[in-house]
Amino acid sequence: MTHSHTPVQLHGAAARRALLNAGALLVLASITPLINAGLGLGALYDVHWSQRTFHYTALVRIGVGIVVFFWLPWLVIARTPLGRVSPRQRMLHRCAAVSCGALSLCATDPDASLGHAGTVVTGVTLAWLAVEVCRSHGVTLERASREKSPRLRNAEAYKLAKRVFAFCMIGGALSFLGVQALRWFDVDALPVMGDQLAAIGVKSPVDLLAALVVAVAVEDVVIVAATAALMTAAGRPAWQIYTTVCVIEVALHAYFGAPALGMLFFALGRLSIFLRHGRVLPLIIGHAVFDLIGGLLMPLPLHHRLLAAIPVAITIGTVEARLLKMFAEPSARGAAV
């Protein structure tokens, strides 16, 4: 995998293959969540889905699991010939790829009882597949920073994660306000979800953590970073990249109802940061922190959420001050010398 500052540019057949792989990754990562979001949106309009619909949904999940099971080991095997890696690394990487693919496939069976472990492994495996696909094209999802000092690199990552968190806040706030407004006006033609955690099947803290891991793995690594990186390498214009990612991101939140349009800013901000800086880690951190805080506050009544936001803001401010002080200490010592 390349670590240069300049993004890879592919041409001809290589560009077409990268674009095809980007589309395949996008389908694998988003098809099941999109179906679930569509089912949730239909439920808002009192659509009664037949049992056959859920049967086909299960078949789609199994199909995704089968493709991932074969695609990931194939890429890892191609990347780990004996001439490039040691026998130990070769065996470790290949066994891990096969194991993750097998567990992801088993997780598609509702009777397999893998529970949260299966959910997490599925999300992480999709993210790993995205990394391997990008690597096979010489594309990196974590571009090397121009900062040579580890502390300065960490400071840069922190600032980017802070911006990601801000965009997540904007998108989440707009969607939340949209939900509240439509509830207030009680527009029959525009129903909205009752509770987001219930809509996505989160009933316990463990459910929340599993959903968080899958969200950042699928949305940030695959849908935003890998899709954008591969489309950029294939020479696609920015408007196509923004349209592709933003449409998928908004559609993934269709269970909100019409307020899902607020998630457009959620997608735009994260994608713009990745396209400009080429770093996926800040996306993961900012999104994960936002989802964690939101998931913990969401079960509370609205006025309790507002009260709880005060200590949360104080805690975040305190942590930020300590981090900024830690990042600034080496510079201050260097200036003193």
Short mmCIF file of C-alpha atoms in Angstrom, two decimals, residues 14-261:
data_model
loop_
_atom_site.label_atom_id
_atom_site.label_comp_id
_atom_site.label_asym_id
_atom_site.label_seq_id
_atom_site.Cartn_x
_atom_site.Cartn_y
_atom_site.Cartn_z
CA ALA A 14 -7.08 -0.42 -14.10
CA ALA A 15 -9.39 2.56 -13.55
CA ARG A 16 -12.41 0.62 -14.77
CA ARG A 17 -11.57 -2.28 -12.49
CA ALA A 18 -11.20 0.06 -9.51
CA LEU A 19 -14.56 1.63 -10.29
CA LEU A 20 -16.17 -1.79 -10.60
CA ASN A 21 -14.68 -2.87 -7.29
CA ALA A 22 -15.89 0.34 -5.65
CA GLY A 23 -19.40 -0.41 -6.84
CA ALA A 24 -19.20 -4.00 -5.62
CA LEU A 25 -17.96 -2.88 -2.20
CA LEU A 26 -20.71 -0.31 -1.97
CA VAL A 27 -23.37 -2.90 -2.77
CA LEU A 28 -21.99 -5.42 -0.29
CA ALA A 29 -21.77 -2.88 2.52
CA SER A 30 -25.03 -1.05 1.95
CA ILE A 31 -27.54 -3.50 0.48
CA THR A 32 -28.66 -5.03 3.79
CA PRO A 33 -28.82 -1.71 5.71
CA LEU A 34 -30.67 -0.16 2.77
CA ILE A 35 -33.23 -2.95 2.79
CA ASN A 36 -33.68 -2.57 6.54
CA ALA A 37 -34.05 1.19 6.18
CA GLY A 38 -36.62 0.66 3.43
CA LEU A 39 -38.56 -1.77 5.59
CA GLY A 40 -38.49 0.75 8.42
CA LEU A 41 -39.68 3.53 6.13
CA GLY A 42 -42.50 1.34 4.88
CA ALA A 43 -43.53 0.61 8.45
CA LEU A 44 -43.96 4.35 9.03
CA TYR A 45 -46.57 4.31 6.27
CA ASP A 46 -48.25 1.21 7.74
CA VAL A 47 -46.98 -1.05 4.99
CA HIS A 48 -47.40 -4.67 6.01
CA TRP A 49 -44.55 -6.66 4.56
CA SER A 50 -45.19 -10.26 3.65
CA GLN A 51 -43.13 -13.08 5.07
CA ARG A 52 -41.66 -13.60 1.62
CA THR A 53 -40.10 -10.12 1.82
CA PHE A 54 -38.15 -11.09 4.92
CA HIS A 55 -37.23 -14.38 3.26
CA TYR A 56 -35.70 -12.52 0.32
CA THR A 57 -33.93 -10.18 2.73
CA ALA A 58 -32.34 -13.17 4.42
CA LEU A 59 -31.24 -14.51 1.04
CA VAL A 60 -29.59 -11.18 0.25
CA ARG A 61 -27.66 -11.33 3.54
CA ILE A 62 -26.51 -14.85 2.74
CA GLY A 63 -25.46 -13.76 -0.74
CA VAL A 64 -23.38 -10.93 0.73
CA GLY A 65 -21.79 -13.36 3.17
CA ILE A 66 -20.86 -15.77 0.38
CA VAL A 67 -19.23 -13.06 -1.73
CA VAL A 68 -17.25 -11.73 1.23
CA PHE A 69 -16.22 -15.26 2.21
CA PHE A 70 -14.55 -15.81 -1.17
CA TRP A 71 -13.40 -12.29 -2.03
CA LEU A 72 -11.47 -11.45 1.15
CA PRO A 73 -9.32 -14.63 1.28
CA TRP A 74 -8.69 -14.36 -2.45
CA LEU A 75 -7.25 -10.85 -2.04
CA VAL A 76 -5.24 -11.80 1.04
CA ILE A 77 -3.82 -14.89 -0.67
CA ALA A 78 -2.80 -12.78 -3.68
CA ARG A 79 -1.09 -10.29 -1.36
CA THR A 80 0.84 -12.83 0.71
CA PRO A 81 3.05 -14.97 -1.53
CA LEU A 82 6.13 -16.46 0.10
CA GLY A 83 8.39 -14.00 -1.65
CA ARG A 84 6.77 -11.02 0.08
CA VAL A 85 5.98 -12.20 3.59
CA SER A 86 7.32 -14.75 6.02
CA PRO A 87 5.66 -18.17 6.25
CA ARG A 88 4.31 -17.25 9.68
CA GLN A 89 2.74 -14.01 8.45
CA ARG A 90 1.42 -15.79 5.39
CA MET A 91 -0.34 -18.41 7.46
CA LEU A 92 -1.62 -15.89 10.01
CA HIS A 93 -3.09 -13.50 7.44
CA ARG A 94 -4.69 -16.22 5.36
CA CYS A 95 -6.19 -18.03 8.34
CA ALA A 96 -7.54 -14.75 9.70
CA ALA A 97 -9.14 -13.90 6.36
CA VAL A 98 -10.78 -17.30 6.03
CA SER A 99 -11.95 -17.21 9.65
CA CYS A 100 -13.46 -13.74 9.35
CA GLY A 101 -15.15 -14.66 6.09
CA ALA A 102 -16.54 -17.86 7.58
CA LEU A 103 -17.83 -16.10 10.70
CA SER A 104 -19.46 -13.40 8.57
CA LEU A 105 -21.17 -16.08 6.52
CA CYS A 106 -22.32 -17.92 9.64
CA ALA A 107 -23.66 -14.67 11.07
CA THR A 108 -26.16 -14.49 8.21
CA ASP A 109 -27.89 -17.55 9.65
CA PRO A 110 -30.33 -16.43 12.37
CA ASP A 111 -30.04 -19.86 13.99
CA ALA A 112 -26.24 -19.65 14.30
CA SER A 113 -26.54 -17.73 17.60
CA LEU A 114 -23.39 -15.68 17.06
CA GLY A 115 -25.15 -12.66 18.53
CA HIS A 116 -23.18 -9.47 18.89
CA ALA A 117 -19.92 -11.19 17.99
CA GLY A 118 -21.31 -12.08 14.58
CA THR A 119 -22.54 -8.52 14.05
CA VAL A 120 -19.18 -7.00 14.95
CA VAL A 121 -17.18 -9.52 12.91
CA THR A 122 -19.38 -8.86 9.88
CA GLY A 123 -18.77 -5.11 10.07
CA VAL A 124 -15.04 -5.45 10.69
CA THR A 125 -14.71 -8.00 7.88
CA LEU A 126 -16.37 -5.63 5.42
CA ALA A 127 -13.94 -2.90 6.50
CA TRP A 128 -10.99 -5.28 6.08
CA LEU A 129 -12.26 -6.24 2.64
CA ALA A 130 -12.41 -2.56 1.70
CA VAL A 131 -8.81 -2.06 2.84
CA GLU A 132 -7.65 -5.10 0.86
CA VAL A 133 -9.50 -3.98 -2.28
CA CYS A 134 -7.92 -0.54 -2.05
CA ARG A 135 -4.52 -2.08 -1.38
CA SER A 136 -4.84 -4.25 -4.49
CA HIS A 137 -5.15 -1.04 -6.51
CA GLY A 138 -2.29 0.71 -4.72
CA VAL A 139 -4.74 3.02 -2.95
CA THR A 140 -4.40 3.99 0.70
CA LEU A 141 -7.18 4.96 3.09
CA GLU A 142 -4.83 6.58 5.59
CA ARG A 143 -2.56 8.95 3.74
CA ALA A 144 0.75 9.72 5.41
CA SER A 145 0.75 12.99 7.31
CA ARG A 146 3.17 15.73 6.36
CA GLU A 147 3.91 16.21 10.05
CA LYS A 148 7.04 14.33 11.09
CA SER A 149 6.50 14.57 14.84
CA PRO A 150 4.16 11.91 16.27
CA ARG A 151 2.65 14.49 18.60
CA LEU A 152 1.91 16.85 15.72
CA ARG A 153 0.38 13.99 13.73
CA ASN A 154 -1.81 13.15 16.70
CA ALA A 155 -2.77 16.80 17.06
CA GLU A 156 -3.73 16.90 13.39
CA ALA A 157 -5.82 13.74 13.75
CA TYR A 158 -7.53 15.20 16.81
CA LYS A 159 -8.43 18.42 15.00
CA LEU A 160 -9.86 16.48 12.07
CA ALA A 161 -11.82 14.19 14.40
CA LYS A 162 -13.21 17.28 16.11
CA ARG A 163 -14.42 18.60 12.75
CA VAL A 164 -15.97 15.23 11.93
CA PHE A 165 -17.78 15.30 15.26
CA ALA A 166 -19.06 18.79 14.48
CA PHE A 167 -20.47 17.67 11.12
CA CYS A 168 -22.08 14.67 12.81
CA MET A 169 -23.64 17.04 15.33
CA ILE A 170 -25.00 19.28 12.57
CA GLY A 171 -26.51 16.38 10.64
CA GLY A 172 -27.91 14.75 13.76
CA ALA A 173 -29.33 18.03 15.06
CA LEU A 174 -31.03 18.84 11.76
CA SER A 175 -32.59 15.39 11.60
CA PHE A 176 -33.67 15.59 15.24
CA LEU A 177 -35.24 19.02 14.74
CA GLY A 178 -36.98 17.73 11.62
CA VAL A 179 -38.43 14.81 13.57
CA GLN A 180 -39.63 17.10 16.36
CA ALA A 181 -41.13 19.60 13.91
CA LEU A 182 -43.07 16.95 11.99
CA ARG A 183 -44.32 15.47 15.26
CA TRP A 184 -45.45 18.92 16.34
CA PHE A 185 -47.29 19.67 13.10
CA ASP A 186 -48.55 16.07 12.87
CA VAL A 187 -48.38 15.87 9.09
CA ASP A 188 -50.01 12.59 8.06
CA ALA A 189 -48.18 12.50 4.74
CA LEU A 190 -44.79 12.74 6.48
CA PRO A 191 -44.64 10.26 9.35
CA VAL A 192 -41.43 9.99 11.36
CA MET A 193 -39.79 7.33 13.46
CA GLY A 194 -40.74 6.92 17.08
CA ASP A 195 -37.37 6.10 18.64
CA GLN A 196 -34.10 5.72 16.76
CA LEU A 197 -32.61 3.09 19.05
CA ALA A 198 -35.72 0.95 18.71
CA ALA A 199 -35.72 1.52 14.95
CA ILE A 200 -32.22 0.07 14.61
CA GLY A 201 -32.79 -2.72 17.13
CA VAL A 202 -30.70 -1.36 20.01
CA LYS A 203 -32.09 -2.53 23.35
CA SER A 204 -29.03 -2.68 25.60
CA PRO A 205 -25.57 -1.12 26.01
CA VAL A 206 -24.04 -4.16 24.31
CA ASP A 207 -26.39 -3.66 21.35
CA LEU A 208 -25.25 -0.04 21.21
CA LEU A 209 -21.55 -0.91 21.17
CA ALA A 210 -22.05 -3.55 18.48
CA ALA A 211 -24.08 -1.15 16.35
CA LEU A 212 -21.42 1.54 16.85
CA VAL A 213 -18.62 -0.73 15.61
CA VAL A 214 -20.62 -1.76 12.57
CA ALA A 215 -21.62 1.84 11.81
CA VAL A 216 -18.07 3.19 11.74
CA ALA A 217 -16.72 0.12 9.93
CA VAL A 218 -19.34 0.15 7.21
CA GLU A 219 -20.13 3.84 6.85
CA ASP A 220 -16.73 5.43 7.43
CA VAL A 221 -14.35 2.80 6.09
CA VAL A 222 -16.37 1.33 3.22
CA ILE A 223 -19.07 3.77 2.12
CA VAL A 224 -17.12 7.00 2.63
CA ALA A 225 -13.39 6.26 2.56
CA ALA A 226 -13.03 3.25 0.26
CA THR A 227 -15.67 4.42 -2.20
CA ALA A 228 -14.22 7.92 -2.38
CA ALA A 229 -10.62 6.69 -2.62
CA LEU A 230 -11.33 4.21 -5.41
CA MET A 231 -13.51 6.62 -7.38
CA THR A 232 -10.84 9.31 -7.03
CA ALA A 233 -8.16 6.90 -8.21
CA ALA A 234 -10.38 5.98 -11.16
CA GLY A 235 -10.55 9.64 -12.14
CA ARG A 236 -14.22 10.23 -11.40
CA PRO A 237 -15.22 13.88 -10.89
CA ALA A 238 -15.96 15.18 -7.41
CA TRP A 239 -19.69 15.63 -8.06
CA GLN A 240 -20.06 11.93 -8.83
CA ILE A 241 -18.25 10.97 -5.64
CA TYR A 242 -20.32 13.34 -3.50
CA THR A 243 -23.57 12.25 -5.14
CA THR A 244 -22.85 8.54 -4.75
CA VAL A 245 -21.81 8.68 -1.12
CA CYS A 246 -24.41 11.22 0.02
CA VAL A 247 -27.34 9.44 -1.64
CA ILE A 248 -26.34 6.17 0.02
CA GLU A 249 -25.82 7.81 3.41
CA VAL A 250 -29.19 9.55 3.35
CA ALA A 251 -30.91 6.37 2.16
CA LEU A 252 -29.33 4.41 5.02
CA HIS A 253 -31.20 6.68 7.42
CA ALA A 254 -34.52 6.49 5.56
CA TYR A 255 -36.15 5.02 8.67
CA PHE A 256 -36.11 8.60 10.04
CA GLY A 257 -38.67 9.54 7.42
CA ALA A 258 -38.28 12.89 5.65
CA PRO A 259 -35.85 14.23 8.33
CA ALA A 260 -33.26 11.79 6.96
CA LEU A 261 -32.40 14.59 4.54
#
